[in-house]
């Protein structure tokens, strides 16, 4: 990586437990497998899967999929070419962020996946014989009940007890591991509710409706006027499926008691909050299928991500609103950080010390994205990409110098960040060319230059 960092002696192979077999858990298994460790994934359900629909993977996530050797095409992705923000009433583009030069600028493309396909793609990479490292094992019907933090012993609901060198809680928004390490979050229902629906492109085209799949874009209606009415359209499965997230003020419909997988709601519930919505997209919603509520909760940042030999990641560690499309990328980055701190280059055999570096690297970055996602709930200009379009009429953000920028997300070098945190811990010289993983001299679109 072009660094003068000296590898420590004392590396040893760890026997790792990953609690949870979702996107974050599988990414962790891949990263730690690549770093030479033995990984067992414990999934509480009888099948490790994902519910929901689309998931975004910007360059800061894609770079790790490539580094780990994941066969991305197995996930049947859409290669995003634009972000389009549209007028609520007319559907006319209001702010467009072009991604044509995205690969040239950042070295990786912006993918959109269907969750289930992305999950299967990651599961193949984690468990298959091919590829570097020992294939991970997956054990289903194991719901975490308790962990002895000193001994590394995990007790499951079914009476099984196992002991591991390192335990990673990747068990989602309702994480059991989070509570066991002593984090009991205050959470409050978000001011907006969300219904999700899928539209099949072939159905829309057959009925003579607009073919949004042709845009290869993540598209938004509304969210510009400090209101919670917003439609987000994500194409996935190569454009065959259009995934709609429909936000509206919670007083128009409160679904906080609902969960994914319940009976589908009638399409009338989807249309009810939006009498004045652009007819072209409203006609799409009218043929929506699999209408499901998505509970939205606001969590403040947690104080830590590790205790003893246990770490938490993804939604277990920093649940965030979906408005920056960074939830999956943050889980992938967490996994990558674990892969790095436990690699032969950096791990000296001290699990607790390595996990402290992991937390020091991840918590500030994830917390900043978490806060920016909450702001973008009611102001589309706060969303990465649109936050660069400062010349658009009506553009405004809460704090220009503090907004989240695409340069900060994609110009980040986690290896350098890990090295800086280790150097500070050890009282060694810090690389002067990077600050928290960002190159000194990098100009952000909020007017800030790193290092000045």
CSV table of N, CA and C in Angstrom, one decimal, residues 232-352:
chain,number,residue,atom,x,y,z
A,232,UNK,N,-38.6,7.4,-3.0
A,232,UNK,CA,-37.3,7.0,-3.5
A,232,UNK,C,-37.5,5.8,-4.4
A,233,UNK,N,-36.9,5.9,-5.6
A,233,UNK,CA,-37.0,4.7,-6.6
A,233,UNK,C,-35.6,4.2,-6.8
A,234,UNK,N,-35.5,2.9,-6.5
A,234,UNK,CA,-34.2,2.2,-6.7
A,234,UNK,C,-34.4,1.1,-7.7
A,235,UNK,N,-33.8,1.1,-8.9
A,235,UNK,CA,-33.9,0.0,-9.8
A,235,UNK,C,-32.9,-1.2,-9.4
A,236,UNK,N,-33.4,-2.4,-9.4
A,236,UNK,CA,-32.5,-3.5,-9.1
A,236,UNK,C,-32.8,-4.7,-10.0
A,237,UNK,N,-32.1,-5.8,-9.8
A,237,UNK,CA,-32.2,-7.0,-10.7
A,237,UNK,C,-32.1,-6.6,-12.2
A,238,UNK,N,-31.0,-5.9,-12.5
A,238,UNK,CA,-30.7,-5.5,-13.8
A,238,UNK,C,-31.8,-4.6,-14.4
A,239,UNK,N,-32.6,-3.9,-13.5
A,239,UNK,CA,-33.6,-3.0,-14.0
A,239,UNK,C,-35.0,-3.7,-14.1
A,240,UNK,N,-35.1,-5.0,-13.9
A,240,UNK,CA,-36.4,-5.7,-14.0
A,240,UNK,C,-37.3,-5.4,-12.9
A,241,UNK,N,-36.8,-5.0,-11.7
A,241,UNK,CA,-37.6,-4.7,-10.6
A,241,UNK,C,-37.3,-3.3,-10.1
A,242,UNK,N,-38.4,-2.5,-9.9
A,242,UNK,CA,-38.3,-1.1,-9.3
A,242,UNK,C,-38.7,-1.2,-7.9
A,243,UNK,N,-37.8,-0.8,-7.0
A,243,UNK,CA,-38.1,-0.8,-5.6
A,243,UNK,C,-38.4,0.6,-5.1
A,244,UNK,N,-39.6,0.8,-4.5
A,244,UNK,CA,-40.1,2.1,-4.1
A,244,UNK,C,-40.1,2.2,-2.6
A,245,UNK,N,-39.5,3.3,-2.1
A,245,UNK,CA,-39.6,3.6,-0.6
A,245,UNK,C,-40.4,4.9,-0.6
A,246,UNK,N,-41.6,4.8,0.2
A,246,UNK,CA,-42.5,5.9,0.2
A,246,UNK,C,-42.6,6.5,1.6
A,247,UNK,N,-42.1,7.7,1.8
A,247,UNK,CA,-42.0,8.3,3.1
A,247,UNK,C,-43.1,9.4,3.2
A,248,UNK,N,-43.7,9.5,4.4
A,248,UNK,CA,-44.7,10.5,4.7
A,248,UNK,C,-44.7,10.8,6.2
A,249,UNK,N,-45.3,11.9,6.6
A,249,UNK,CA,-45.3,12.2,8.1
A,249,UNK,C,-46.0,11.1,8.9
A,250,UNK,N,-45.5,10.8,10.0
A,250,UNK,CA,-46.0,9.7,10.8
A,250,UNK,C,-47.4,9.8,11.2
A,251,UNK,N,-47.9,11.1,11.3
A,251,UNK,CA,-49.3,11.3,11.7
A,251,UNK,C,-50.3,10.8,10.6
A,252,UNK,N,-49.7,10.6,9.3
A,252,UNK,CA,-50.6,10.1,8.2
A,252,UNK,C,-50.6,8.6,8.3
A,253,UNK,N,-49.8,8.0,9.1
A,253,UNK,CA,-49.8,6.5,9.2
A,253,UNK,C,-48.7,6.0,10.0
A,254,UNK,N,-48.9,5.4,11.1
A,254,UNK,CA,-47.8,5.0,12.0
A,254,UNK,C,-47.7,3.5,12.0
A,255,UNK,N,-46.5,3.0,11.5
A,255,UNK,CA,-46.3,1.6,11.3
A,255,UNK,C,-45.2,1.1,12.3
A,256,UNK,N,-45.0,1.8,13.4
A,256,UNK,CA,-43.9,1.4,14.3
A,256,UNK,C,-44.1,0.1,14.9
A,257,UNK,N,-45.3,-0.4,14.9
A,257,UNK,CA,-45.6,-1.7,15.6
A,257,UNK,C,-45.5,-2.9,14.6
A,258,UNK,N,-45.3,-2.5,13.3
A,258,UNK,CA,-45.2,-3.6,12.2
A,258,UNK,C,-43.8,-4.0,12.0
A,259,UNK,N,-43.7,-5.1,11.3
A,259,UNK,CA,-42.4,-5.7,10.9
A,259,UNK,C,-42.5,-6.2,9.5
A,260,UNK,N,-41.3,-6.3,8.9
A,260,UNK,CA,-41.2,-7.0,7.6
A,260,UNK,C,-41.8,-8.4,7.7
A,261,UNK,N,-42.3,-8.8,6.6
A,261,UNK,CA,-42.8,-10.2,6.5
A,261,UNK,C,-44.2,-10.4,7.0
A,262,UNK,N,-44.9,-9.3,7.4
A,262,UNK,CA,-46.3,-9.4,7.8
A,262,UNK,C,-47.1,-9.5,6.5
A,263,UNK,N,-48.4,-9.6,6.6
A,263,UNK,CA,-49.2,-9.7,5.4
A,263,UNK,C,-49.1,-8.4,4.6
A,264,UNK,N,-49.1,-8.4,3.3
A,264,UNK,CA,-49.0,-7.2,2.5
A,264,UNK,C,-50.2,-6.3,2.7
A,265,UNK,N,-49.9,-5.0,2.7
A,265,UNK,CA,-51.0,-4.0,2.9
A,265,UNK,C,-51.6,-3.7,1.5
A,266,UNK,N,-52.9,-3.2,1.6
A,266,UNK,CA,-53.5,-2.9,0.3
A,266,UNK,C,-52.8,-1.7,-0.4
A,267,UNK,N,-52.8,-1.6,-1.7
A,267,UNK,CA,-52.2,-0.6,-2.4
A,267,UNK,C,-52.8,0.8,-2.1
A,268,UNK,N,-54.0,0.8,-1.7
A,268,UNK,CA,-54.7,2.1,-1.3
A,268,UNK,C,-53.9,2.8,-0.2
A,269,UNK,N,-53.4,2.0,0.7
A,269,UNK,CA,-52.6,2.6,1.8
A,269,UNK,C,-51.3,3.3,1.3
A,270,UNK,N,-50.8,2.8,0.2
A,270,UNK,CA,-49.6,3.3,-0.4
A,270,UNK,C,-50.0,4.7,-1.1
A,271,UNK,N,-51.1,4.7,-1.7
A,271,UNK,CA,-51.5,5.9,-2.5
A,271,UNK,C,-52.1,7.0,-1.6
A,272,UNK,N,-52.7,6.6,-0.5
A,272,UNK,CA,-53.5,7.6,0.3
A,272,UNK,C,-52.7,8.9,0.7
A,273,UNK,N,-51.4,8.8,1.1
A,273,UNK,CA,-50.8,10.0,1.5
A,273,UNK,C,-50.4,11.0,0.4
A,274,UNK,N,-50.6,10.6,-0.9
A,274,UNK,CA,-50.0,11.3,-2.0
A,274,UNK,C,-51.0,11.8,-3.1
A,275,UNK,N,-52.1,12.5,-2.7
A,275,UNK,CA,-53.0,12.9,-3.8
A,275,UNK,C,-52.5,13.8,-4.9
A,276,UNK,N,-51.4,14.6,-4.5
A,276,UNK,CA,-50.9,15.6,-5.5
A,276,UNK,C,-49.6,15.1,-6.1
A,277,UNK,N,-49.2,13.9,-5.9
A,277,UNK,CA,-47.9,13.4,-6.5
A,277,UNK,C,-47.9,13.3,-8.0
A,278,UNK,N,-46.8,13.6,-8.6
A,278,UNK,CA,-46.6,13.5,-10.1
A,278,UNK,C,-47.3,12.2,-10.6
A,279,UNK,N,-48.2,12.4,-11.5
A,279,UNK,CA,-49.1,11.3,-12.0
A,279,UNK,C,-48.3,10.1,-12.5
A,280,UNK,N,-47.2,10.4,-13.1
A,280,UNK,CA,-46.4,9.3,-13.8
A,280,UNK,C,-45.9,8.3,-12.7
A,281,UNK,N,-45.4,8.8,-11.6
A,281,UNK,CA,-44.9,7.9,-10.6
A,281,UNK,C,-46.1,7.4,-9.7
A,282,UNK,N,-47.1,8.1,-9.6
A,282,UNK,CA,-48.3,7.7,-8.8
A,282,UNK,C,-48.9,6.5,-9.6
A,283,UNK,N,-48.9,6.5,-10.9
A,283,UNK,CA,-49.5,5.4,-11.7
A,283,UNK,C,-48.6,4.1,-11.4
A,284,UNK,N,-47.3,4.3,-11.2
A,284,UNK,CA,-46.5,3.2,-10.9
A,284,UNK,C,-46.9,2.6,-9.5
A,285,UNK,N,-47.0,3.5,-8.5
A,285,UNK,CA,-47.4,3.0,-7.2
A,285,UNK,C,-48.7,2.2,-7.2
A,286,UNK,N,-49.6,2.7,-8.1
A,286,UNK,CA,-50.9,2.0,-8.2
A,286,UNK,C,-50.9,0.6,-8.6
A,287,UNK,N,-49.7,0.1,-9.2
A,287,UNK,CA,-49.6,-1.3,-9.6
A,287,UNK,C,-48.5,-1.9,-8.7
A,288,UNK,N,-48.2,-1.3,-7.5
A,288,UNK,CA,-47.2,-1.8,-6.6
A,288,UNK,C,-47.7,-3.1,-6.0
A,289,UNK,N,-46.7,-4.0,-5.8
A,289,UNK,CA,-47.0,-5.3,-5.1
A,289,UNK,C,-46.1,-5.4,-3.9
A,290,UNK,N,-46.4,-6.3,-3.0
A,290,UNK,CA,-45.6,-6.6,-1.8
A,290,UNK,C,-45.5,-5.3,-1.0
A,291,UNK,N,-46.6,-4.6,-0.7
A,291,UNK,CA,-46.6,-3.4,0.0
A,291,UNK,C,-46.4,-3.7,1.5
A,292,UNK,N,-45.2,-3.2,2.0
A,292,UNK,CA,-44.9,-3.5,3.4
A,292,UNK,C,-44.4,-2.3,4.2
A,293,UNK,N,-44.8,-2.2,5.4
A,293,UNK,CA,-44.2,-1.1,6.2
A,293,UNK,C,-42.8,-1.3,6.6
A,294,UNK,N,-42.0,-0.2,6.7
A,294,UNK,CA,-40.7,-0.3,7.2
A,294,UNK,C,-40.6,0.6,8.4
A,295,UNK,N,-40.4,0.0,9.6
A,295,UNK,CA,-40.3,0.8,10.8
A,295,UNK,C,-39.1,1.7,10.8
A,296,UNK,N,-39.2,2.9,11.2
A,296,UNK,CA,-38.1,3.8,11.2
A,296,UNK,C,-37.9,4.4,12.6
A,297,UNK,N,-36.7,4.2,13.2
A,297,UNK,CA,-36.4,4.7,14.5
A,297,UNK,C,-35.2,5.6,14.4
A,298,UNK,N,-35.1,6.6,15.2
A,298,UNK,CA,-34.0,7.5,15.3
A,298,UNK,C,-33.2,7.0,16.5
A,299,UNK,N,-31.9,6.7,16.3
A,299,UNK,CA,-31.0,6.4,17.4
A,299,UNK,C,-29.9,7.5,17.4
A,300,UNK,N,-29.5,7.9,18.6
A,300,UNK,CA,-28.3,8.8,18.8
A,300,UNK,C,-27.1,7.9,18.7
A,301,UNK,N,-25.9,8.5,18.4
A,301,UNK,CA,-24.7,7.7,18.3
A,301,UNK,C,-24.4,6.9,19.6
A,302,UNK,N,-24.0,5.7,19.5
A,302,UNK,CA,-23.6,4.9,20.7
A,302,UNK,C,-22.2,5.3,21.2
A,303,UNK,N,-21.9,5.1,22.4
A,303,UNK,CA,-20.5,5.6,22.9
A,303,UNK,C,-19.4,4.7,22.5
A,304,UNK,N,-19.6,3.4,22.2
A,304,UNK,CA,-18.5,2.6,21.8
A,304,UNK,C,-19.0,1.4,20.9
A,305,UNK,N,-18.1,0.6,20.4
A,305,UNK,CA,-18.4,-0.5,19.5
A,305,UNK,C,-17.7,-1.8,19.9
A,306,UNK,N,-17.1,-1.8,21.1
A,306,UNK,CA,-16.3,-3.0,21.5
A,306,UNK,C,-16.3,-3.1,23.0
A,307,UNK,N,-16.2,-4.3,23.5
A,307,UNK,CA,-15.9,-4.5,24.9
A,307,UNK,C,-15.3,-5.9,25.1
A,308,UNK,N,-14.2,-5.9,25.8
A,308,UNK,CA,-13.4,-7.1,25.9
A,308,UNK,C,-13.1,-7.7,24.5
A,309,UNK,N,-13.5,-9.0,24.3
A,309,UNK,CA,-13.2,-9.6,23.0
A,309,UNK,C,-14.5,-9.6,22.1
A,310,UNK,N,-15.4,-8.7,22.3
A,310,UNK,CA,-16.6,-8.6,21.5
A,310,UNK,C,-16.7,-7.2,20.8
A,311,UNK,N,-17.1,-7.3,19.6
A,311,UNK,CA,-17.4,-6.0,18.8
A,311,UNK,C,-18.8,-6.1,18.2
A,312,UNK,N,-19.3,-4.9,17.9
A,312,UNK,CA,-20.6,-4.9,17.2
A,312,UNK,C,-20.4,-4.1,15.9
A,313,UNK,N,-21.2,-4.3,14.9
A,313,UNK,CA,-21.1,-3.6,13.7
A,313,UNK,C,-22.4,-3.4,13.0
A,314,UNK,N,-22.4,-2.7,11.9
A,314,UNK,CA,-23.6,-2.4,11.1
A,314,UNK,C,-24.7,-1.8,12.0
A,315,UNK,N,-26.0,-2.3,11.7
A,315,UNK,CA,-27.1,-1.7,12.4
A,315,UNK,C,-27.1,-2.0,13.9
A,316,UNK,N,-26.3,-3.0,14.3
A,316,UNK,CA,-26.2,-3.3,15.8
A,316,UNK,C,-25.4,-2.2,16.4
A,317,UNK,N,-24.5,-1.5,15.6
A,317,UNK,CA,-23.6,-0.5,16.2
A,317,UNK,C,-23.9,0.9,15.9
A,318,UNK,N,-24.6,1.2,14.8
A,318,UNK,CA,-24.9,2.5,14.4
A,318,UNK,C,-26.1,2.5,13.5
A,319,UNK,N,-27.3,2.2,14.0
A,319,UNK,CA,-28.4,2.2,13.1
A,319,UNK,C,-28.7,3.6,12.6
A,320,UNK,N,-29.0,3.7,11.3
A,320,UNK,CA,-29.2,5.0,10.7
A,320,UNK,C,-30.4,5.0,9.8
A,321,UNK,N,-30.9,6.2,9.7
A,321,UNK,CA,-32.0,6.4,8.7
A,321,UNK,C,-31.5,6.1,7.3
A,322,UNK,N,-32.4,5.8,6.4
A,322,UNK,CA,-31.9,5.3,5.1
A,322,UNK,C,-31.6,6.4,4.1
A,323,UNK,N,-31.6,7.7,4.5
A,323,UNK,CA,-31.6,8.8,3.6
A,323,UNK,C,-30.2,9.2,3.0
A,324,UNK,N,-29.1,8.5,3.3
A,324,UNK,CA,-27.9,8.6,2.6
A,324,UNK,C,-27.5,7.4,1.8
A,325,UNK,N,-28.4,6.4,1.8
A,325,UNK,CA,-28.2,5.1,1.1
A,325,UNK,C,-26.8,4.6,1.5
A,326,UNK,N,-26.5,4.7,2.8
A,326,UNK,CA,-25.1,4.2,3.2
A,326,UNK,C,-25.1,3.1,4.3
A,327,UNK,N,-26.3,2.6,4.6
A,327,UNK,CA,-26.4,1.6,5.7
A,327,UNK,C,-25.6,0.4,5.4
A,328,UNK,N,-25.8,-0.2,4.2
A,328,UNK,CA,-25.0,-1.4,3.8
A,328,UNK,C,-23.5,-1.1,3.7
A,329,UNK,N,-23.2,0.1,3.1
A,329,UNK,CA,-21.8,0.4,2.9
A,329,UNK,C,-21.1,0.6,4.3
A,330,UNK,N,-21.8,1.2,5.3
A,330,UNK,CA,-21.2,1.3,6.6
A,330,UNK,C,-20.9,-0.1,7.2
A,331,UNK,N,-21.8,-1.0,7.0
A,331,UNK,CA,-21.6,-2.4,7.5
A,331,UNK,C,-20.4,-3.0,6.8
A,332,UNK,N,-20.3,-2.8,5.5
A,332,UNK,CA,-19.2,-3.4,4.7
A,332,UNK,C,-17.9,-2.7,5.2
A,333,UNK,N,-17.9,-1.4,5.4
A,333,UNK,CA,-16.7,-0.8,5.9
A,333,UNK,C,-16.3,-1.3,7.3
A,334,UNK,N,-17.3,-1.5,8.2
A,334,UNK,CA,-17.0,-2.1,9.5
A,334,UNK,C,-16.3,-3.4,9.3
A,335,UNK,N,-16.8,-4.3,8.5
A,335,UNK,CA,-16.2,-5.6,8.2
A,335,UNK,C,-14.8,-5.4,7.7
A,336,UNK,N,-14.6,-4.5,6.8
A,336,UNK,CA,-13.3,-4.3,6.2
A,336,UNK,C,-12.3,-3.8,7.3
A,337,UNK,N,-12.8,-3.0,8.2
A,337,UNK,CA,-11.9,-2.5,9.3
A,337,UNK,C,-11.5,-3.7,10.2
A,338,UNK,N,-12.4,-4.6,10.5
A,338,UNK,CA,-12.0,-5.8,11.2
A,338,UNK,C,-11.0,-6.6,10.5
A,339,UNK,N,-11.2,-6.8,9.2
A,339,UNK,CA,-10.3,-7.5,8.4
A,339,UNK,C,-8.9,-6.9,8.4
A,340,UNK,N,-8.8,-5.6,8.4
A,340,UNK,CA,-7.5,-4.9,8.5
A,340,UNK,C,-6.9,-5.0,9.8
A,341,UNK,N,-7.6,-4.7,10.9
A,341,UNK,CA,-6.9,-4.7,12.2
A,341,UNK,C,-6.5,-6.1,12.7
A,342,UNK,N,-7.2,-7.2,12.1
A,342,UNK,CA,-6.8,-8.5,12.4
A,342,UNK,C,-5.9,-9.2,11.3
A,343,UNK,N,-5.4,-8.4,10.4
A,343,UNK,CA,-4.6,-8.9,9.3
A,343,UNK,C,-3.2,-9.2,9.8
A,344,UNK,N,-2.4,-9.9,9.0
A,344,UNK,CA,-1.0,-10.3,9.4
A,344,UNK,C,-0.2,-9.0,9.5
A,345,UNK,N,-0.6,-8.0,8.8
A,345,UNK,CA,0.2,-6.7,8.9
A,345,UNK,C,0.1,-6.0,10.2
A,346,UNK,N,-1.1,-6.0,10.8
A,346,UNK,CA,-1.4,-5.1,11.9
A,346,UNK,C,-1.7,-5.8,13.2
A,347,UNK,N,-2.1,-7.1,13.2
A,347,UNK,CA,-2.6,-7.7,14.4
A,347,UNK,C,-1.4,-8.3,15.2
A,348,UNK,N,-1.2,-8.0,16.5
A,348,UNK,CA,-0.1,-8.4,17.3
A,348,UNK,C,-0.5,-9.5,18.3
A,349,UNK,N,-1.7,-10.0,18.1
A,349,UNK,CA,-2.2,-11.1,19.0
A,349,UNK,C,-3.1,-10.6,20.2
A,350,UNK,N,-3.1,-9.3,20.4
A,350,UNK,CA,-4.0,-8.7,21.4
A,350,UNK,C,-5.3,-8.4,20.9
A,351,UNK,N,-6.3,-9.2,21.1
A,351,UNK,CA,-7.7,-9.0,20.5
A,351,UNK,C,-8.3,-7.7,21.0
A,352,UNK,N,-8.2,-7.5,22.3
A,352,UNK,CA,-8.9,-6.3,22.9
A,352,UNK,C,-8.3,-5.0,22.3
